[in-house]
Tab-separated table of C-alpha atoms and ligand atoms in Angstrom:
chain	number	residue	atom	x	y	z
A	110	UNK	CA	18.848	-44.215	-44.918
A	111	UNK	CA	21.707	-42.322	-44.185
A	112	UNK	CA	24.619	-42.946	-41.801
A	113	UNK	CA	23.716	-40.437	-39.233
A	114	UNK	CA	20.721	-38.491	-38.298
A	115	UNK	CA	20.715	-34.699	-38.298
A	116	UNK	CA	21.606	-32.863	-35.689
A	117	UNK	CA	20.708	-29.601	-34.527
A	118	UNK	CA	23.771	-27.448	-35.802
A	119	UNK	CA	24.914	-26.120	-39.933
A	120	UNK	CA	22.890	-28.162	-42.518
A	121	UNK	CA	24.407	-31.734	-43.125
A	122	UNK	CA	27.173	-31.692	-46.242
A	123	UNK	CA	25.270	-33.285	-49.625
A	124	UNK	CA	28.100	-36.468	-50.772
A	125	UNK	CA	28.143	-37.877	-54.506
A	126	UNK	CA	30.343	-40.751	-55.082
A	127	UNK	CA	31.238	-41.748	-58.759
A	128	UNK	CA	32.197	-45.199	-59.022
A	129	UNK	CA	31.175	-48.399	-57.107
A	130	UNK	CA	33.954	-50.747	-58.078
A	131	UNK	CA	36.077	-51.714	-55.254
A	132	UNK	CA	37.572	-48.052	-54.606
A	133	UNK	CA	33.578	-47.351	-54.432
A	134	UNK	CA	32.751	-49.863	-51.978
A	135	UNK	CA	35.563	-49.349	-49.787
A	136	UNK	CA	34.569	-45.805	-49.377
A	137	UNK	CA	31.209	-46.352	-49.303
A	138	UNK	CA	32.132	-48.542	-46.177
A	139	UNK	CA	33.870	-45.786	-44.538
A	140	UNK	CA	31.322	-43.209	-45.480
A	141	UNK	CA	28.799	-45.869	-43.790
A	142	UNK	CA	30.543	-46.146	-40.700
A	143	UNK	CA	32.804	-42.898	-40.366
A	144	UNK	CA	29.842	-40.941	-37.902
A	145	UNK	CA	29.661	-43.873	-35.400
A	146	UNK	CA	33.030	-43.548	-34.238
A	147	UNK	CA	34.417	-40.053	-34.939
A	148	UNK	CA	32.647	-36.526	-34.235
A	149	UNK	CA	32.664	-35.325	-37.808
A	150	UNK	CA	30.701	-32.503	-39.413
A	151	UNK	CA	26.752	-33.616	-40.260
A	152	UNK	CA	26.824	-35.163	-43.979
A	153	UNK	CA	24.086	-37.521	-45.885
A	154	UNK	CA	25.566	-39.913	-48.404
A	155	UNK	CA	23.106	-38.447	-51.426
A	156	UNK	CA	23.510	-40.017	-54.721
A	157	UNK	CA	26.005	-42.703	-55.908
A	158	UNK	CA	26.939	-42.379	-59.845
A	159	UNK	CA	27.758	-44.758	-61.882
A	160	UNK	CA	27.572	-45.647	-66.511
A	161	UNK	CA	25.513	-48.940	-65.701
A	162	UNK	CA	21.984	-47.914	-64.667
A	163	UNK	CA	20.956	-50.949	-62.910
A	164	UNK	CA	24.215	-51.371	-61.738
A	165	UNK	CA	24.741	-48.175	-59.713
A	166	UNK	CA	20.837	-48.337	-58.512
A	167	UNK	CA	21.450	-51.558	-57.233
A	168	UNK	CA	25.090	-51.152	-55.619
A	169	UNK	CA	22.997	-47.306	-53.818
A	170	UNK	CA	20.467	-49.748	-52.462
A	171	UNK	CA	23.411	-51.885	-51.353
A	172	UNK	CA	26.001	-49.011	-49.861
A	173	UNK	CA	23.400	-47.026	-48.396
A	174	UNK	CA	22.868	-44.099	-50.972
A	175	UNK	CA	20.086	-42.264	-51.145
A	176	UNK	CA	19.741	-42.431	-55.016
A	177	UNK	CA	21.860	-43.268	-58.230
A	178	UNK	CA	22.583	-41.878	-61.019
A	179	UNK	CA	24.195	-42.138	-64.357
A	180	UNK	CA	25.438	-38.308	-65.010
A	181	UNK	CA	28.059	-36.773	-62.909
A	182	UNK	CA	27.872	-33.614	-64.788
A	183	UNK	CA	24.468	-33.059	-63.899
A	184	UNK	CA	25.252	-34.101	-60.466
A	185	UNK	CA	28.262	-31.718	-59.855
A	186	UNK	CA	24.715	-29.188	-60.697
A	187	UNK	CA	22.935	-29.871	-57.570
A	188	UNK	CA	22.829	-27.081	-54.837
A	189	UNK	CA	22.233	-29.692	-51.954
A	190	UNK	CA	25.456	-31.663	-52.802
A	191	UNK	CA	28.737	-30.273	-51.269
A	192	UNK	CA	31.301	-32.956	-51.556
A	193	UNK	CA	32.479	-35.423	-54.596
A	194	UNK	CA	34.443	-38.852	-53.417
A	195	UNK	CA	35.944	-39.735	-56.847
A	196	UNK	CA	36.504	-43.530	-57.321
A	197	UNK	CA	35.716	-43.709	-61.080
A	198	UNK	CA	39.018	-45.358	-63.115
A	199	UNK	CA	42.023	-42.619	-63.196
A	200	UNK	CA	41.526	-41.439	-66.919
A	201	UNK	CA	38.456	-39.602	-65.025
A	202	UNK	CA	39.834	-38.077	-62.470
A	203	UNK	CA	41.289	-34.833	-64.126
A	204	UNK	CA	37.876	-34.160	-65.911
A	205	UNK	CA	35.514	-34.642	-62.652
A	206	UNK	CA	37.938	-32.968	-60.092
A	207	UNK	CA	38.650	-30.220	-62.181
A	208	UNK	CA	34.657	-29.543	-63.140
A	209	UNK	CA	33.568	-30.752	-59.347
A	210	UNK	CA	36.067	-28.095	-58.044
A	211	UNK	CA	34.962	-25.236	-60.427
A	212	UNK	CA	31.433	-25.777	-59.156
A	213	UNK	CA	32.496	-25.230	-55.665
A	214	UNK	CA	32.418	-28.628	-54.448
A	215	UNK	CA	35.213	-29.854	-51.763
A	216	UNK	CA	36.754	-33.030	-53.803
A	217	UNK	CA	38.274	-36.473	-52.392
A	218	UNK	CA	40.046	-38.594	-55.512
A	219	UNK	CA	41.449	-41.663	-55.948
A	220	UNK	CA	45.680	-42.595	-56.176
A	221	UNK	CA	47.057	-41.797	-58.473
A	222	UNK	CA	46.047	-37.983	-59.134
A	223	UNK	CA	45.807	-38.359	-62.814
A	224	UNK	CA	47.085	-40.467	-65.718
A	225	UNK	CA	49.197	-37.526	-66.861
A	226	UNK	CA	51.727	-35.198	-65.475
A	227	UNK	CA	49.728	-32.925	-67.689
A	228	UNK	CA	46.687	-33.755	-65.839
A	229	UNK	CA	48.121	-33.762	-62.424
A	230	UNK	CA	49.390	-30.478	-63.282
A	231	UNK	CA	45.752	-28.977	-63.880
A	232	UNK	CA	44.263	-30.544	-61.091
A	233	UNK	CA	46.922	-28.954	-58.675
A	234	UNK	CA	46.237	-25.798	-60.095
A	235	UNK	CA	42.569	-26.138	-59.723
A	236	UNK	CA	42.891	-26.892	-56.229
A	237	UNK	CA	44.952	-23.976	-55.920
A	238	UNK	CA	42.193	-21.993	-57.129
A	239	UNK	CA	38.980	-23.451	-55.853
A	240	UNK	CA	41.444	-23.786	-52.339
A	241	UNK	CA	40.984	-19.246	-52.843
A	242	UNK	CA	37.527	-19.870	-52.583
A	243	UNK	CA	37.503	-22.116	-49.318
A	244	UNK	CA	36.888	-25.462	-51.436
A	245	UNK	CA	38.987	-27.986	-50.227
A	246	UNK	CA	40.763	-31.334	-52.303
A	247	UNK	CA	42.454	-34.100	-50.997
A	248	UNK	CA	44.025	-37.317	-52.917
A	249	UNK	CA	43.473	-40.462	-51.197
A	250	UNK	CA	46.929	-42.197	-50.285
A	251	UNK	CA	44.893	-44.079	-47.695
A	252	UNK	CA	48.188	-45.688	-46.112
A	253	UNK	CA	49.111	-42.632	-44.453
A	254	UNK	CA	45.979	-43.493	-41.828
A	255	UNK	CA	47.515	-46.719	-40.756
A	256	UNK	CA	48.024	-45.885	-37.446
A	257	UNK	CA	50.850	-47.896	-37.317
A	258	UNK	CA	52.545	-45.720	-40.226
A	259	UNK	CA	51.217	-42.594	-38.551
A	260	UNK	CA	53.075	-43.784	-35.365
A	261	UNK	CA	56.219	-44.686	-37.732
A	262	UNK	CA	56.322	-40.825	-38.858
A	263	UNK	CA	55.494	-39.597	-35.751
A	264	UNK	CA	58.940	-41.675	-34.318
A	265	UNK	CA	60.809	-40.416	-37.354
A	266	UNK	CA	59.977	-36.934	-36.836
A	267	UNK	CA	60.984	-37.116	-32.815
A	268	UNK	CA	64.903	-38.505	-34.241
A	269	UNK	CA	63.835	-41.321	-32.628
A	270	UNK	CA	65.828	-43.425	-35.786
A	271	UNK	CA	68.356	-40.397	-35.673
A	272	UNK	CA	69.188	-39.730	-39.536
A	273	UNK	CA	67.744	-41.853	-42.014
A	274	UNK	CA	69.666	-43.442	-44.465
A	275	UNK	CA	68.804	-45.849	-46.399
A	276	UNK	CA	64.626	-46.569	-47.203
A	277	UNK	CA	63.279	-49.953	-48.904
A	278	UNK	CA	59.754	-49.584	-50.456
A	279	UNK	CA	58.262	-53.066	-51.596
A	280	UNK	CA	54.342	-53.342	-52.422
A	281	UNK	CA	53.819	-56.705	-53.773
A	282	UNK	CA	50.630	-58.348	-55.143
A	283	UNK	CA	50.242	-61.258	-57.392
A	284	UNK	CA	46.500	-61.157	-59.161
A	285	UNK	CA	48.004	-60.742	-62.483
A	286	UNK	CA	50.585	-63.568	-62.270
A	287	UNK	CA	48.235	-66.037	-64.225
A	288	UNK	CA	48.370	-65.104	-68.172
A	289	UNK	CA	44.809	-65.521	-68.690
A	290	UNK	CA	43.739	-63.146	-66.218
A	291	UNK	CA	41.272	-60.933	-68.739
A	292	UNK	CA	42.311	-58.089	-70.129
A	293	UNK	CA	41.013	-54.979	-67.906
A	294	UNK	CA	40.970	-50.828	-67.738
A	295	UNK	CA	44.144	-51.237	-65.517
A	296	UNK	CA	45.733	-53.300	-68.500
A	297	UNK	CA	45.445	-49.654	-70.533
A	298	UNK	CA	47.693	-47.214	-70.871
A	299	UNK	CA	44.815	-44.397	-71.850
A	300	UNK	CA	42.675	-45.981	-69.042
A	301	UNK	CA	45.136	-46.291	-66.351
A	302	UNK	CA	48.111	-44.457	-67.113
A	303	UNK	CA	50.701	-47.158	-66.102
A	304	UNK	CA	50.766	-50.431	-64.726
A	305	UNK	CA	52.204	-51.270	-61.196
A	306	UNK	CA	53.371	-47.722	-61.563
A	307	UNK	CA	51.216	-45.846	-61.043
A	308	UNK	CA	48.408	-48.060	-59.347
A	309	UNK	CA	50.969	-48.643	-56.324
A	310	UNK	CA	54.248	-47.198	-56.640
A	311	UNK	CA	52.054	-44.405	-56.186
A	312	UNK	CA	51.494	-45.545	-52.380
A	313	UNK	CA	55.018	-46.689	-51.643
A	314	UNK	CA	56.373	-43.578	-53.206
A	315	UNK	CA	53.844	-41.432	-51.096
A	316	UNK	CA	54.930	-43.476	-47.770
A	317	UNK	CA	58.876	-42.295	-48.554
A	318	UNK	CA	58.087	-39.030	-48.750
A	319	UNK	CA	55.244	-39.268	-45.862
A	320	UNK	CA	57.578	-41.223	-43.697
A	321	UNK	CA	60.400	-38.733	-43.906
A	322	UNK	CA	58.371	-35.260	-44.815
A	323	UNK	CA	61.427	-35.307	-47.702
A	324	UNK	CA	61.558	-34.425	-51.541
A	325	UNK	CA	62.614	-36.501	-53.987
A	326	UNK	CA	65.843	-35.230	-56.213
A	327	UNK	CA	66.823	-37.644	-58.208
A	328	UNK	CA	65.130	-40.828	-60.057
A	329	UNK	CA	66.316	-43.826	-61.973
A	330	UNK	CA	63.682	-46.386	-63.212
A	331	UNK	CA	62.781	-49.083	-64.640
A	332	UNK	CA	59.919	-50.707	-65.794
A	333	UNK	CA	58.954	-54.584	-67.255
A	334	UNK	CA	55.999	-56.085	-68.752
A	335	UNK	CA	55.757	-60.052	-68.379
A	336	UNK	CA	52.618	-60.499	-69.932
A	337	UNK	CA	52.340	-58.497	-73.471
A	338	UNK	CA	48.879	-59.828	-73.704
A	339	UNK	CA	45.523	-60.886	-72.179
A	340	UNK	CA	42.633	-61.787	-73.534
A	341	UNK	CA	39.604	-59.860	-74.468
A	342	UNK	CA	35.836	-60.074	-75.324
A	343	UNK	CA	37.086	-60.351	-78.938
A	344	UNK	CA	40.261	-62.368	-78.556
A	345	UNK	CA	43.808	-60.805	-77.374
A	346	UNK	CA	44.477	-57.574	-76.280
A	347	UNK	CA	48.093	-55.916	-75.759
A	348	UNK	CA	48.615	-55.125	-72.727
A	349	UNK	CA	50.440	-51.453	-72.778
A	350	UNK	CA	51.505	-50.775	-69.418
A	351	UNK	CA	53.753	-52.200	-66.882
A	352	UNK	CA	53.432	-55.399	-64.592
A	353	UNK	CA	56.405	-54.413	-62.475
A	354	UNK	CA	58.578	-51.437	-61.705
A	355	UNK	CA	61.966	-50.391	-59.957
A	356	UNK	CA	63.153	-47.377	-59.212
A	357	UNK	CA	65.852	-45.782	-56.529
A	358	UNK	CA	65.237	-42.318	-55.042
A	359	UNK	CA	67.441	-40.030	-53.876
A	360	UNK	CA	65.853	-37.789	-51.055
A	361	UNK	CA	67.123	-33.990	-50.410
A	362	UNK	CA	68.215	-35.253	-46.610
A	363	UNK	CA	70.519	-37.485	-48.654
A	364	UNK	CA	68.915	-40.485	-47.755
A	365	UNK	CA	68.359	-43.525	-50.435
A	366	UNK	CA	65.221	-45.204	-51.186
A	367	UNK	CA	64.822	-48.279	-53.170
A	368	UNK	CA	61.616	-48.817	-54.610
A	369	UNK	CA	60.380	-52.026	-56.523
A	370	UNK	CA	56.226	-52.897	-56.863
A	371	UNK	CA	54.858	-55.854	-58.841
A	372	UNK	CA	51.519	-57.266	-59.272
A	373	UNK	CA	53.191	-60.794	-60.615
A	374	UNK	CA	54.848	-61.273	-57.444
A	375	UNK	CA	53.526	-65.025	-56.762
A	376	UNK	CA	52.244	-65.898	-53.228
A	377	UNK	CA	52.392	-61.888	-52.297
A	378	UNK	CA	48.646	-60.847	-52.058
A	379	UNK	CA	49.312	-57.163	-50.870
A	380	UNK	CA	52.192	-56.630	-49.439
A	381	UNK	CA	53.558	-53.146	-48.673
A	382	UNK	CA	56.941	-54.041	-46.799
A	383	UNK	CA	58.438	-50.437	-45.544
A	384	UNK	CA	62.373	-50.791	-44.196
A	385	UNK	CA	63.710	-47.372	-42.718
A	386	UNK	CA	67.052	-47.591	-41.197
A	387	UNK	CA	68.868	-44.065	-39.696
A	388	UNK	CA	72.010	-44.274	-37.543
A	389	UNK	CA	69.827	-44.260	-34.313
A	390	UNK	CA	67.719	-46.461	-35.343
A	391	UNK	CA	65.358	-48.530	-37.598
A	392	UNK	CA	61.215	-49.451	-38.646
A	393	UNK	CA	59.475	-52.162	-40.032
A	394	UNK	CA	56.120	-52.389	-41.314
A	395	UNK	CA	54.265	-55.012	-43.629
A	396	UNK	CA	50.961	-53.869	-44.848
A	397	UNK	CA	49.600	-57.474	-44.207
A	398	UNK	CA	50.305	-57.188	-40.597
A	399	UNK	CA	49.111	-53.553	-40.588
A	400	UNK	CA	48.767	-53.602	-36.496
A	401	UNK	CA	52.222	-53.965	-35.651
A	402	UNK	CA	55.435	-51.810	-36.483
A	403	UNK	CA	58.904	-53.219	-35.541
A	404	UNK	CA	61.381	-50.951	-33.927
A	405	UNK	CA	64.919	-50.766	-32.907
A	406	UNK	CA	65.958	-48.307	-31.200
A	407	UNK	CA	70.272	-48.374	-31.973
A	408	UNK	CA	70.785	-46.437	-28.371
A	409	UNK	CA	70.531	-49.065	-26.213
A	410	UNK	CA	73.488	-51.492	-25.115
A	411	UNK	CA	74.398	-53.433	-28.113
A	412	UNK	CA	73.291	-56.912	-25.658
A	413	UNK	CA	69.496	-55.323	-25.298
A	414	UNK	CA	69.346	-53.999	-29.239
A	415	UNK	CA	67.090	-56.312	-31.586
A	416	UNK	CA	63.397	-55.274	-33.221
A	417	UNK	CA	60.850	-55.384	-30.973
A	418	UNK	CA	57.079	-55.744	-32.469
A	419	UNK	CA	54.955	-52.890	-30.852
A	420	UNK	CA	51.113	-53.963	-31.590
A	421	UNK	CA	50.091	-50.445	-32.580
A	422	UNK	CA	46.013	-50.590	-31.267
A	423	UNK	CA	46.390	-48.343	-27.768
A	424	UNK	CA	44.532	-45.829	-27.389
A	425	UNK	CA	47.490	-43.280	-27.281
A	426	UNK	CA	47.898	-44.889	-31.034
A	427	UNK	CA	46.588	-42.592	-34.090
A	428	UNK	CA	43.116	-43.075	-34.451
A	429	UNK	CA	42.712	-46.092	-31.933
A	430	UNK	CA	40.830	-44.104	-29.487
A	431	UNK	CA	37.457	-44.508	-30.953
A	432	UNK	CA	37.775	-48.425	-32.137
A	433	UNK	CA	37.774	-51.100	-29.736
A	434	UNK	CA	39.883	-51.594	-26.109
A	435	UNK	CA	43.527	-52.469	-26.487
A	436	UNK	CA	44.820	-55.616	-28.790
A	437	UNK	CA	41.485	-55.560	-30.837
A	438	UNK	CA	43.291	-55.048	-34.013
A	439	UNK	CA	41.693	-53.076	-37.190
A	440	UNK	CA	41.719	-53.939	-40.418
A	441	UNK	CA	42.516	-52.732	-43.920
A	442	UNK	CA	38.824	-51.115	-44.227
A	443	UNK	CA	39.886	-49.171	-41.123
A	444	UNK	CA	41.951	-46.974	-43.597
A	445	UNK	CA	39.330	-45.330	-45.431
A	446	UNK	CA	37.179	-44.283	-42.497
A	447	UNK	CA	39.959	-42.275	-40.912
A	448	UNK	CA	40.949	-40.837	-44.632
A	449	UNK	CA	37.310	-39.813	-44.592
A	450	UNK	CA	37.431	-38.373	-41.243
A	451	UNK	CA	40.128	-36.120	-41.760
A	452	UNK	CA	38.824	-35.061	-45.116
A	453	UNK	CA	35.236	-34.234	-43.012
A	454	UNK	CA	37.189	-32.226	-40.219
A	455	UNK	CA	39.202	-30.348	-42.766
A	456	UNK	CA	36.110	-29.492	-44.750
A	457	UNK	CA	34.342	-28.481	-41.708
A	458	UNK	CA	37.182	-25.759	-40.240
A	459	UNK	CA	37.951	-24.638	-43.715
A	460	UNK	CA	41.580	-25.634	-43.757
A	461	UNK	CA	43.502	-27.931	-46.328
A	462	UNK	CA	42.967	-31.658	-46.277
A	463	UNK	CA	46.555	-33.678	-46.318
A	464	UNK	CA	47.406	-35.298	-48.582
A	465	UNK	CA	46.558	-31.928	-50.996
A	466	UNK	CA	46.981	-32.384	-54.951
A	467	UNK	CA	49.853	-30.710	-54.388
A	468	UNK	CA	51.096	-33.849	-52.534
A	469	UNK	CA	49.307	-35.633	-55.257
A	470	UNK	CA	51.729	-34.003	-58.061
A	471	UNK	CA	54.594	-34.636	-56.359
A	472	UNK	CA	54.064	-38.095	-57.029
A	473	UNK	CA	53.013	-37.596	-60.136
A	474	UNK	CA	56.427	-35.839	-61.149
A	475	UNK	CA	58.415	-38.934	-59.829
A	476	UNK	CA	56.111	-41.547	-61.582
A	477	UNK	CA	56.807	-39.321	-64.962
A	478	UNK	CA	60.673	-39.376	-63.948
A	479	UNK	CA	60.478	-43.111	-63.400
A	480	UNK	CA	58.999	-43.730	-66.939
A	481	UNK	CA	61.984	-41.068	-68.569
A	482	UNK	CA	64.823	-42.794	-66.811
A	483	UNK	CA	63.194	-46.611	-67.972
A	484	UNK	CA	62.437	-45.206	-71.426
A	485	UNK	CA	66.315	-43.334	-71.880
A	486	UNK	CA	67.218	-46.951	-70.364
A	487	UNK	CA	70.564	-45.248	-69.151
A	488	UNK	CA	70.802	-46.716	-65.889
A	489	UNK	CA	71.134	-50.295	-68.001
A	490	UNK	CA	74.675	-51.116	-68.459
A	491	UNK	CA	74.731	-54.090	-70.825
A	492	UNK	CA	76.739	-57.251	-69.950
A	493	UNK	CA	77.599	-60.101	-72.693
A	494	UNK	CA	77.099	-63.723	-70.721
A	495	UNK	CA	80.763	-65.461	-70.753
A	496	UNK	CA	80.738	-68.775	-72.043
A	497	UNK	CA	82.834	-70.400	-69.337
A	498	UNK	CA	80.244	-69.181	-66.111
A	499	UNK	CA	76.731	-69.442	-67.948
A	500	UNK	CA	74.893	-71.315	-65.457
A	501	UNK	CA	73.115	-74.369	-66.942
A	502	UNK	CA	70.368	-75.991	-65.960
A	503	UNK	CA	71.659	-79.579	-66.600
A	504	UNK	CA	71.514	-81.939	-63.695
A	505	UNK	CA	74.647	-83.185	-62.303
A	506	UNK	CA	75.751	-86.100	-64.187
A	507	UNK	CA	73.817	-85.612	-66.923
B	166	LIG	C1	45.180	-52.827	-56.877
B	166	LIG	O1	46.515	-52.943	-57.052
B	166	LIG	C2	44.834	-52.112	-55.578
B	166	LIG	O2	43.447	-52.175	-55.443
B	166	LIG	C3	45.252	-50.644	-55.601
B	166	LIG	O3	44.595	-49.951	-56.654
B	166	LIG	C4	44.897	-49.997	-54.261
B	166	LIG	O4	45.294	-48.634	-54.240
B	166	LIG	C5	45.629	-50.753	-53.146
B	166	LIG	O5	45.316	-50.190	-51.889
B	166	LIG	C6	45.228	-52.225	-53.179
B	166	LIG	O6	45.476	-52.784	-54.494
């Protein structure tokens, strides 16, 4: 059964997902639910693809699609479907936008764009394209539609922190710190791309440039892989991209952003800490208290200055209006369903979807420049360890 019924009004949009992994069922949540609490344009959640046949019948049954199936190219065939949610692993997303866009179908993917530059490249220029032809593409940086980040660029753009300075971008997760955590397709360089990288630099990187509507200029990097390798069905498999990456960004306003992710981070399950500090004033946000968004505002007296927490669920808040009455928080899921909104009312007046690939490249291009600068390896100046101040580890006294 689909999510809503048909109302009197143009013929409901035909959705194909591809993918049901976690990506899948997230939107497949928000696809679910999206109808019930925001006037969006009529859809029906159609067919839910999938490689595993039993699989993907089973998790259609389970999300509410109204079939399965096992080929997306014969999918992206189908007059009655009008929109394709890719959440298939990234070294599919340049192939199924790409073809999904040719054949006239508006297009929602997955973070990163694409594994490549290359392929980000293409898939820009596709949506440029199919964009000619009133098809519309957005990538799915679903952190911009935490209302409390929404609210964060909304102050920023006001002056309310005056002129930022200095950004620090920290996303933190730890389900890889254990050694014998199985090899997987994010383990891959040709599955994934990168490591940490790409998987969530991508969203802190996004948030800099969504949090100040700035351009990146300059990059240094570097990149570090703890665990060289994991095992696999058939015994151990190296691992080929990174577990944890820095880099510093240098924004066209002049401001500075640091940016470090890790996915070995112990005790750090996913944590997106934002810092943004101008001369007027300063934000802080941790993605695993998503509701709330600390703010100082550097006018006041010096004696009344200090961060105060503003629980960001009003219904003057992004978004809030059509959840629950004040102090009910939301949740991570929350996300999704107003990405999916804003993709439905952008679809549905004919106008470009934000985040565009476009926005999606631009990412892309300073991932790529973070894996030059580690690879040239020129921001490492090399020290040699003097004898006289090695720290030991010896015990006092021993
Ligand atoms: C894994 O790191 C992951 O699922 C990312 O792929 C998502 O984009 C992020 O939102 C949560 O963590």
């Amino acid at each position: 059964m689909n999510s809503q019924e048909t109302s009197p009004g143009p013929p409901p949009l035909g959705v194909a997902m591809i993918g049901y992994a976690f990506m899948g069922k997230a939107h497949s949540n928000a696809w679910r639910n999206v109808a019930s609490y925001f006037d969006v344009p009529a859809f029906e959640r159609r067919v839910l693809v999938g490689r595993d046949p039993a699989g993907v019948a089973e998790a259609a049954a389970k999300y509410g699609w109204a079939e399965s199936a096992t080929d997306w190219r014969a999918v992206l065939d189908r007059d009655d479907i009008h929109i394709v949610d890719i959440c298939a692993p990234g070294f599919m997303h340049a192939e199924i936008a790409i073809a999904a866009l040719s054949a006239g179908k508006h297009v929602l993917v997955e973070k990163p764009l694409a594994n490549t530059l290359a392929e980000a490249e293409a898939m820009a220029a596709a949506a440029r394209s199919a964009q000619d032809k009133g098809v519309q593409s957005m990538i799915g940086f679903n952190y911009r539609r935490v209302p409390a980040l929404a609210l964060a660029r909304e102050l920023i753009a006001e002056g309310r922190l005056g002129t930022v300075r200095h950004v620090r971008a920290a996303y933190l997760q730890d389900w890889l710190v254990d050694p014998d955590s199985p090899m997987t397709w994010r383990l891959s360089k040709e599955t994934a791309g990168s490591g940490a990288l790409g998987d969530i630099a991508s969203h802190a990187i996004d948030q800099v440039l969504f949090l100040l509507g700035d351009q990146v200029t300059e990059v240094t990097g570097r990149l570090h892989t703890f665990t060289p390798s994991r095992p696999g069905p058939n015994g151990p498999e190296q691992v080929t991209v990174d577990d944890a990456a820095w880099a510093t960004l240098t924004l066209a306003s002049g401001a500075i952003a640091s940016v470090e992710v890790s996915r070995v981070a112990t005790g750090q399950k996913n944590s997106l800490k934002l810092e943004i500090y101008g001369d007027k004033g300063a934000l802080l946000f941790d993605l695993e208290d998503l509701n709330e968004l600390g703010f100082l505002d550097a006018t006041l007296p010096v004696r009344e200055q200090g961060f105060r927490r503003i629980l960001v669920n009003e219904p003057e808040h992004p978004y809030l209006e059509a959840w629950w009455p004040q102090g009910h928080v939301i949740g991570w899921e929350h996300t999704f369903t107003h990405e999916i909104r804003d993709f439905l009312l952008a679809v549905g007046s004919g106008t470009q979807p934000s985040p565009s690939f476009e926005d999606g490249l631009a990412v892309q291009r300073i991932l790529t420049a973070v894996e030059e600068s580690a690879a040239a390896r020129s921001s490492l100046i090399q020290l040699t360890p003097s004898a006289s101040t090695t720290q030991t580890t010896t015990t006092e006294g021993a």
